[in-house]
CSV table of C-alpha atoms in Angstrom, one decimal:
chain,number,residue,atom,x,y,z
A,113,UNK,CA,0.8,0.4,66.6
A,114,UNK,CA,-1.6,2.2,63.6
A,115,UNK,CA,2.1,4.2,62.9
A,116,UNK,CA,4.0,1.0,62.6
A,117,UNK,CA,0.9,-0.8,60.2
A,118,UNK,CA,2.5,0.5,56.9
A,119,UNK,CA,6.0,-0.9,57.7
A,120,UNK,CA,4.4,-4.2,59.1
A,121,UNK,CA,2.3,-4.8,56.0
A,122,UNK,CA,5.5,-4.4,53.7
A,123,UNK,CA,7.4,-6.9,55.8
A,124,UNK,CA,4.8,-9.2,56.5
A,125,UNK,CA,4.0,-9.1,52.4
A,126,UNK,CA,7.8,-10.3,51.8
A,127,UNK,CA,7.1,-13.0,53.3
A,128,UNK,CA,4.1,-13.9,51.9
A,129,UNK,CA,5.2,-13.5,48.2
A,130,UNK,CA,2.4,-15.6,47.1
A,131,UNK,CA,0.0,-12.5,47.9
A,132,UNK,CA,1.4,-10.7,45.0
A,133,UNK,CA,-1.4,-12.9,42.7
A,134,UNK,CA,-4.0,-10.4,44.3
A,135,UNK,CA,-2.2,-7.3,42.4
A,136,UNK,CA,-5.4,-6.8,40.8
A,137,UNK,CA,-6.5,-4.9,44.1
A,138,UNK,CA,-3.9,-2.7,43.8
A,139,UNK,CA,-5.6,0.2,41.9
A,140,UNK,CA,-9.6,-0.2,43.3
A,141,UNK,CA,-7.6,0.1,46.6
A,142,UNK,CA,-5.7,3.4,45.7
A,143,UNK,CA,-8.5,4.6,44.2
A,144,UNK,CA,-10.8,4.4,47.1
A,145,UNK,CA,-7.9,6.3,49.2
A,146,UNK,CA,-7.6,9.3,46.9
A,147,UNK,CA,-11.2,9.1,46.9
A,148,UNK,CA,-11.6,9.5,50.9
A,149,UNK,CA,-8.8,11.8,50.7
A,150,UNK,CA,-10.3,14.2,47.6
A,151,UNK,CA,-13.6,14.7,49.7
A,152,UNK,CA,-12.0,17.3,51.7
A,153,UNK,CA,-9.7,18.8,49.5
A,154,UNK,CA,-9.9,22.3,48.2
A,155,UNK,CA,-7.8,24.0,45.5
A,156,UNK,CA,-7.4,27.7,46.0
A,157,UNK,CA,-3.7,28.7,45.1
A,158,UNK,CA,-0.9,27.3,43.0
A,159,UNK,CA,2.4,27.2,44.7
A,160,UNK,CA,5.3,28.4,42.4
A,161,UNK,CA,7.7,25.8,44.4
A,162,UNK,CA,5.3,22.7,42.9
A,163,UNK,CA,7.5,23.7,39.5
A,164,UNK,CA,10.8,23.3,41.3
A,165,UNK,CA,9.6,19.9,42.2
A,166,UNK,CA,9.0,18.7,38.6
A,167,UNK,CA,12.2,20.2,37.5
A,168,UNK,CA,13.9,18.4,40.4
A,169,UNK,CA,12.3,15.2,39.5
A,170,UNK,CA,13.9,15.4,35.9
A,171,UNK,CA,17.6,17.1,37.2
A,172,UNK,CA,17.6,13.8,40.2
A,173,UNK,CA,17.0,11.3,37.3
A,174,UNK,CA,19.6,12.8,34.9
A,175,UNK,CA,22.3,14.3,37.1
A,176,UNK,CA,21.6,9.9,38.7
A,177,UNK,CA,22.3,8.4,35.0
A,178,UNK,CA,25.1,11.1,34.3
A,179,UNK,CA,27.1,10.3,37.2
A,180,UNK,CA,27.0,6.2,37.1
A,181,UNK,CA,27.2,5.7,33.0
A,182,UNK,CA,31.0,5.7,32.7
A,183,UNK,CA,31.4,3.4,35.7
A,184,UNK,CA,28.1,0.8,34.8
A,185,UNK,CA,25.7,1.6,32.4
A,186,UNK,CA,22.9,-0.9,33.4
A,187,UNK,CA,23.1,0.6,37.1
A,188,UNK,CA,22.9,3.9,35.4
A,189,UNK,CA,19.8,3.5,33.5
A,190,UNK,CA,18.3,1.2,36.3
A,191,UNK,CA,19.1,4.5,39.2
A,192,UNK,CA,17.3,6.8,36.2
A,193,UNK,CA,14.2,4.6,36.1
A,194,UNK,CA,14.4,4.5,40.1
A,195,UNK,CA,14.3,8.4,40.3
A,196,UNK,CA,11.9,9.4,37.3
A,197,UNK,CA,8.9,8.1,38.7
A,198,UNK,CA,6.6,11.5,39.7
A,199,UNK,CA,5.4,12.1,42.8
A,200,UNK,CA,3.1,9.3,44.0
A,201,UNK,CA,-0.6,8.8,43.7
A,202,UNK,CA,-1.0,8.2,47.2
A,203,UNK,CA,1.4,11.4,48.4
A,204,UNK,CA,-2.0,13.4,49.2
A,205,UNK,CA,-3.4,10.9,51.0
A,206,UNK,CA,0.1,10.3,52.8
A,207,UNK,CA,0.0,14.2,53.4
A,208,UNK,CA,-3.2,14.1,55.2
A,209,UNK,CA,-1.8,11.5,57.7
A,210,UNK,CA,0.7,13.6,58.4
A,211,UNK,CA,-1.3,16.8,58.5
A,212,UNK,CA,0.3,18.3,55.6
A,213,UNK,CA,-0.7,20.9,53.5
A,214,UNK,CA,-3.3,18.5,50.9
A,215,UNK,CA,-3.6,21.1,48.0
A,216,UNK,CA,0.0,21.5,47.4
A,217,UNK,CA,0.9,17.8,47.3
A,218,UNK,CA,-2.0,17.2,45.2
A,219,UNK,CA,-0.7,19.8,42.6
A,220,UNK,CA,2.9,18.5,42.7
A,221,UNK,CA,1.2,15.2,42.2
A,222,UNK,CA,-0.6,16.6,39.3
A,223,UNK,CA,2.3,18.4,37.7
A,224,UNK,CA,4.9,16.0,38.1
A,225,UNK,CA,3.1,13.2,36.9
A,226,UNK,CA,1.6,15.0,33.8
A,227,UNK,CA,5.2,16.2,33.0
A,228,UNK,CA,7.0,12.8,33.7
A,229,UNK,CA,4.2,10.7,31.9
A,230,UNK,CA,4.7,13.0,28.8
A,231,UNK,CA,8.8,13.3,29.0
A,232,UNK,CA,9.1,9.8,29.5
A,233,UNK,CA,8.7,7.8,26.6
A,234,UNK,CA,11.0,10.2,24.6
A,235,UNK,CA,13.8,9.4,27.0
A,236,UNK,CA,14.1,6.0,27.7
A,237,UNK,CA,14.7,5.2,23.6
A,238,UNK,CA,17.5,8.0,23.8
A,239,UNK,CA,19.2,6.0,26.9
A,240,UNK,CA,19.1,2.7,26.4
A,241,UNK,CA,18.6,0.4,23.8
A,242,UNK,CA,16.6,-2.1,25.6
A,243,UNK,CA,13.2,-0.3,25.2
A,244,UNK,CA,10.5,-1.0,22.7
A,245,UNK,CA,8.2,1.8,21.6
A,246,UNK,CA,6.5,3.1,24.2
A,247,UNK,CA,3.3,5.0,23.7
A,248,UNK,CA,2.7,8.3,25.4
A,249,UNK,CA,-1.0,8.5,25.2
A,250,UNK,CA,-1.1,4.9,26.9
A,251,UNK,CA,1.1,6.1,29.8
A,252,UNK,CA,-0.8,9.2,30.3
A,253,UNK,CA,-4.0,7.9,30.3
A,254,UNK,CA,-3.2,5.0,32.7
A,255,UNK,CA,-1.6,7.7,35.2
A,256,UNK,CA,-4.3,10.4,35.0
A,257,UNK,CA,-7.2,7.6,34.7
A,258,UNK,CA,-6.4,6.4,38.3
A,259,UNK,CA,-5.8,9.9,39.5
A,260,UNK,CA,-9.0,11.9,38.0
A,261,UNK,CA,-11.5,9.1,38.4
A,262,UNK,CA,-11.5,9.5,42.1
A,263,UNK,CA,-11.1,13.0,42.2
A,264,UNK,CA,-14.1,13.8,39.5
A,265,UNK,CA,-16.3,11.2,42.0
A,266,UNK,CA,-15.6,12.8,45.0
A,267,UNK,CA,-15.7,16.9,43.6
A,268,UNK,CA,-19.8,15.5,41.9
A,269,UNK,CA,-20.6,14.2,45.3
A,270,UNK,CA,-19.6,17.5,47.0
A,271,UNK,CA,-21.3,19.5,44.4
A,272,UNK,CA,-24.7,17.1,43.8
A,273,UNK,CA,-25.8,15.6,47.6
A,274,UNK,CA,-23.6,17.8,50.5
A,275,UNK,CA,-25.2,15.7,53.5
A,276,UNK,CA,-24.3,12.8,51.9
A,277,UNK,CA,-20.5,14.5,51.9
A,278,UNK,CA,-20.2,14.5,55.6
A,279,UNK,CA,-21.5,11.2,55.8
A,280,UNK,CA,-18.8,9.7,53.7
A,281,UNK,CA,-16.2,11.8,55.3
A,282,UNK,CA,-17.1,10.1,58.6
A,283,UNK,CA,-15.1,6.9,57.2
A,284,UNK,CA,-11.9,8.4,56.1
A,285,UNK,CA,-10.5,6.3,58.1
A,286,UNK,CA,-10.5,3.2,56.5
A,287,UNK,CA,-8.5,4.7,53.6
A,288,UNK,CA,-5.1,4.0,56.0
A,289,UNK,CA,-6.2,0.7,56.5
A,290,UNK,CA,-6.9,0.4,52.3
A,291,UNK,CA,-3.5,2.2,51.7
A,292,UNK,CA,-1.7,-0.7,54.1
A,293,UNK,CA,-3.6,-3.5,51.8
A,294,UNK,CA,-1.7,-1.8,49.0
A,295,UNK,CA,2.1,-1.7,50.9
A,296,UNK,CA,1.5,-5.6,51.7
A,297,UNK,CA,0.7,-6.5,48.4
A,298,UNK,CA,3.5,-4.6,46.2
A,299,UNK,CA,5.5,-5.7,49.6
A,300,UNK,CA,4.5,-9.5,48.3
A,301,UNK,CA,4.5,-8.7,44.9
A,302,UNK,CA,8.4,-7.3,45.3
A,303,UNK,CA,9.2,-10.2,47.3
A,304,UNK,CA,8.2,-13.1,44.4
A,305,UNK,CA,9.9,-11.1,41.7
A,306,UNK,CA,12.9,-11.5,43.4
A,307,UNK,CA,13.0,-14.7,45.0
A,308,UNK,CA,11.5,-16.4,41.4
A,309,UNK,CA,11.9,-14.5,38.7
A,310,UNK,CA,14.9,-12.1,38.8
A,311,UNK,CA,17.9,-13.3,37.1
A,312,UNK,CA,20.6,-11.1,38.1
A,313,UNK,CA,23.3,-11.9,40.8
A,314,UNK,CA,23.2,-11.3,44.3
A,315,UNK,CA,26.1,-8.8,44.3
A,316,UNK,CA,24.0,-6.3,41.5
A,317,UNK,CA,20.6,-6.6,43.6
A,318,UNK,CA,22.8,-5.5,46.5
A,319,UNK,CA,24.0,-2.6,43.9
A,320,UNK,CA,20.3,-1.3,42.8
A,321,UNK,CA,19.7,-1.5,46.7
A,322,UNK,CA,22.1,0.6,47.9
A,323,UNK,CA,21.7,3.3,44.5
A,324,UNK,CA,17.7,3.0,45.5
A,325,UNK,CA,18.2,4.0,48.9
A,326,UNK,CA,20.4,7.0,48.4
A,327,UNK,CA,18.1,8.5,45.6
A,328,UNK,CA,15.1,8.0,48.0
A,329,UNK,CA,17.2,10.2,50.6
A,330,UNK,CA,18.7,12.6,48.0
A,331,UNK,CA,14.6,13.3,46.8
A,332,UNK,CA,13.2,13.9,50.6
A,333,UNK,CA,16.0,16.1,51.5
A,334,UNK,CA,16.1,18.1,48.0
A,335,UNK,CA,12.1,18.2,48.5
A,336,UNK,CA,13.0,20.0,51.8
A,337,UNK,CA,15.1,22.1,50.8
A,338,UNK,CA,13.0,23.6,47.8
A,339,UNK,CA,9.8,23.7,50.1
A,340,UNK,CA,12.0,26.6,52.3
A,341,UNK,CA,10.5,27.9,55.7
A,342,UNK,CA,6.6,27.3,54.9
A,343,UNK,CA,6.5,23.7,53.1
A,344,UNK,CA,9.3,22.1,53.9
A,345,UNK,CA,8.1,18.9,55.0
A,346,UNK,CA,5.1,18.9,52.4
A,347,UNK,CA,7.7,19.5,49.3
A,348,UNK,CA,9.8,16.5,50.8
A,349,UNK,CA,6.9,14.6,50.3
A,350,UNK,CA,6.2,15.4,47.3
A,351,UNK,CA,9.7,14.8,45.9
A,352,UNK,CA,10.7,11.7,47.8
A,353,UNK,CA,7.2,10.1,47.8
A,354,UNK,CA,7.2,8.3,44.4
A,355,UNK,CA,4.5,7.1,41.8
A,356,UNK,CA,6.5,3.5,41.4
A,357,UNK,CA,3.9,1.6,40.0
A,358,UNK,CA,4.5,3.5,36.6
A,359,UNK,CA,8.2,2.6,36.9
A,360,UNK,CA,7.6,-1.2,37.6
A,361,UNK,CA,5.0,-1.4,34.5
A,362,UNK,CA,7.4,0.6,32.3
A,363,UNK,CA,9.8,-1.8,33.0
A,364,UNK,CA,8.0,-5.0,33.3
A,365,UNK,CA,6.4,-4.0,30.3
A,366,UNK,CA,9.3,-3.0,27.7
A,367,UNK,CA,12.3,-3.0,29.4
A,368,UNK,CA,14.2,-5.9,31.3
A,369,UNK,CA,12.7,-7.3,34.4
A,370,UNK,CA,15.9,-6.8,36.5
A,371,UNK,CA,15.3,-2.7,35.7
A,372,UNK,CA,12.1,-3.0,38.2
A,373,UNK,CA,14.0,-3.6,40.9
A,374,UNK,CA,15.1,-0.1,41.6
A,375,UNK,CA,11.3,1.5,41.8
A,376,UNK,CA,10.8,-2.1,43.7
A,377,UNK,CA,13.3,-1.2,46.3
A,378,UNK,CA,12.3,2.2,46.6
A,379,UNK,CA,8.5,1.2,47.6
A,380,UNK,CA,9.9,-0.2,50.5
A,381,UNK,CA,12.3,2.6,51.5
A,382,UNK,CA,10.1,5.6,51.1
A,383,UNK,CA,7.3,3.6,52.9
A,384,UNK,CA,9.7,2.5,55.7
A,385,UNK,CA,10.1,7.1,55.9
A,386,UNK,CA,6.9,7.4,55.7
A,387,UNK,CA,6.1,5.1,58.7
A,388,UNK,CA,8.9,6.8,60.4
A,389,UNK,CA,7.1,10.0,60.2
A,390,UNK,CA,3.8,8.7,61.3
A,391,UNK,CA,5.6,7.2,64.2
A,392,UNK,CA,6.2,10.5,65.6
A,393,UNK,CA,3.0,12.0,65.2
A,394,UNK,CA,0.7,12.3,68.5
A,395,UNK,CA,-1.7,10.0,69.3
A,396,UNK,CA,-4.5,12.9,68.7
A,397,UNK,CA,-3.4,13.7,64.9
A,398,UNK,CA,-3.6,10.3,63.6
């Protein structure tokens, strides 16, 4: 049952949509779970293959507006916004459910997000004429703030009061329960922007669907593929598990609503994987 939580608390969300007014929980939430999951974690070596995943990141994006522009240029645009977002937040967290190799997701999430939240900005004006100036220093520090907070608490606590360390490790687990609070509402939260305020036609949400799904499962099996024989499963992770809440702002925020669906979609596909996975993990690992 704990394996299935994550896909039962997106599913139970969409039918809740009215949940999505708690949004404000999403990032004390995620916080908390990087938190639990940075009290452990120790940097030691960087992994050359963390750079292939940033570059991947960009190449998924571009090659995924390249190939769709002549046929529809909104779906185009819409499948690049689906497949910028970085590696997400939560990945390292994620990783440690799975028992995956911590440090290198944390460092693709690092890179990846550093690169994209730079990159960005610059790109969307060049491919669409939708966007309003975007500022890079806003985008970086709203990415970085959620993601250093915690990790700057949790590295002083190891440094200034040990003891009290292994305390607070003691309740890691309530950072999968926090992390399934977070799938219901975006679950909810996805669920209302459809149902009341997306504008676009049945047959083109169908559309961003189907392109979302097939970049989600182009990213984990690229992510495999770079990770080779020793970090396969962790670089899959790192590629296909996505940072979409930057995504849905971005687009929320400058671009057209119906844009947000693509990053919206994804949420529910790579967390639907990422169940799968836990699904198969023994009873004794989780």
């Amino acid at each position: 049952m704990k394996s299935l939580l994550p896909v039962i608390a997106i599913v139970i969300g969409i039918l809740f949509p009215q949940a999505g007014s708690y949004s404000f929980l999403i990032k004390p939430l995620l916080m908390f779970v990087l938190f639990v999951t940075f009290l452990e974690l120790k940097i030691k070596t960087f992994y050359k293959s963390t750079l292939w995943i940033a570059l991947a990141n960009l190449g998924i994006a571009i090659a995924a507006y390249l190939l769709l522009f002549s046929f529809n240029s909104d779906l185009a645009f819409v499948s690049f916004i689906t497949a910028i977002a970085p590696t997400g937040i939560t990945a390292p967290a994620v990783a440690s459910f799975l028992a995956l190799d911590v440090e290198y997701v944390t460092l693709s999430v690092i890179l990846t997000n550093s690169i994209i939240a730079l990159t960005l900005p610059f790109l969307i004006p060049l491919l669409t004429p939708q966007a309003n100036s975007l500022s890079p220093r806003e985008i970086l520090l709203s990415v970085l703030g959620l993601f250093l907070i915690p990790l700057a608490l949790a590295r002083t606590l190891k440094l200034l009061n040990p003891q009290l360390l292994k305390s607070a490790v003691k309740f890691n687990f309530l950072s999968f329960y926090a992390w399934s609070v977070v799938l219901f509402i975006a679950g909810a939260k996805a669920s209302h922007f459809i149902l009341y305020e997306s504008t676009t036609s049945p047959v083109n949400i169908a559309a961003i669907a189907l392109l979302s799904l097939i970049i989600c499962a182009v990213n984990f099996r690229v992510g495999y593929l770079i990770g080779g024989k020793h970090f396969a499963r962790e670089a899959s992770q790192s590629l296909g598990q996505k940072n979409n809440s930057i995504t849905v702002w971005l687009s929320l925020s400058f671009l057209q609503p119906v844009v947000a669906l693509g990053p919206m979609f994804y949420i529910l596909y790579h967390n639907l994987y990422n169940s799968y996975q836990l699904f198969k993990i023994k009873p004794h690992q989780m």
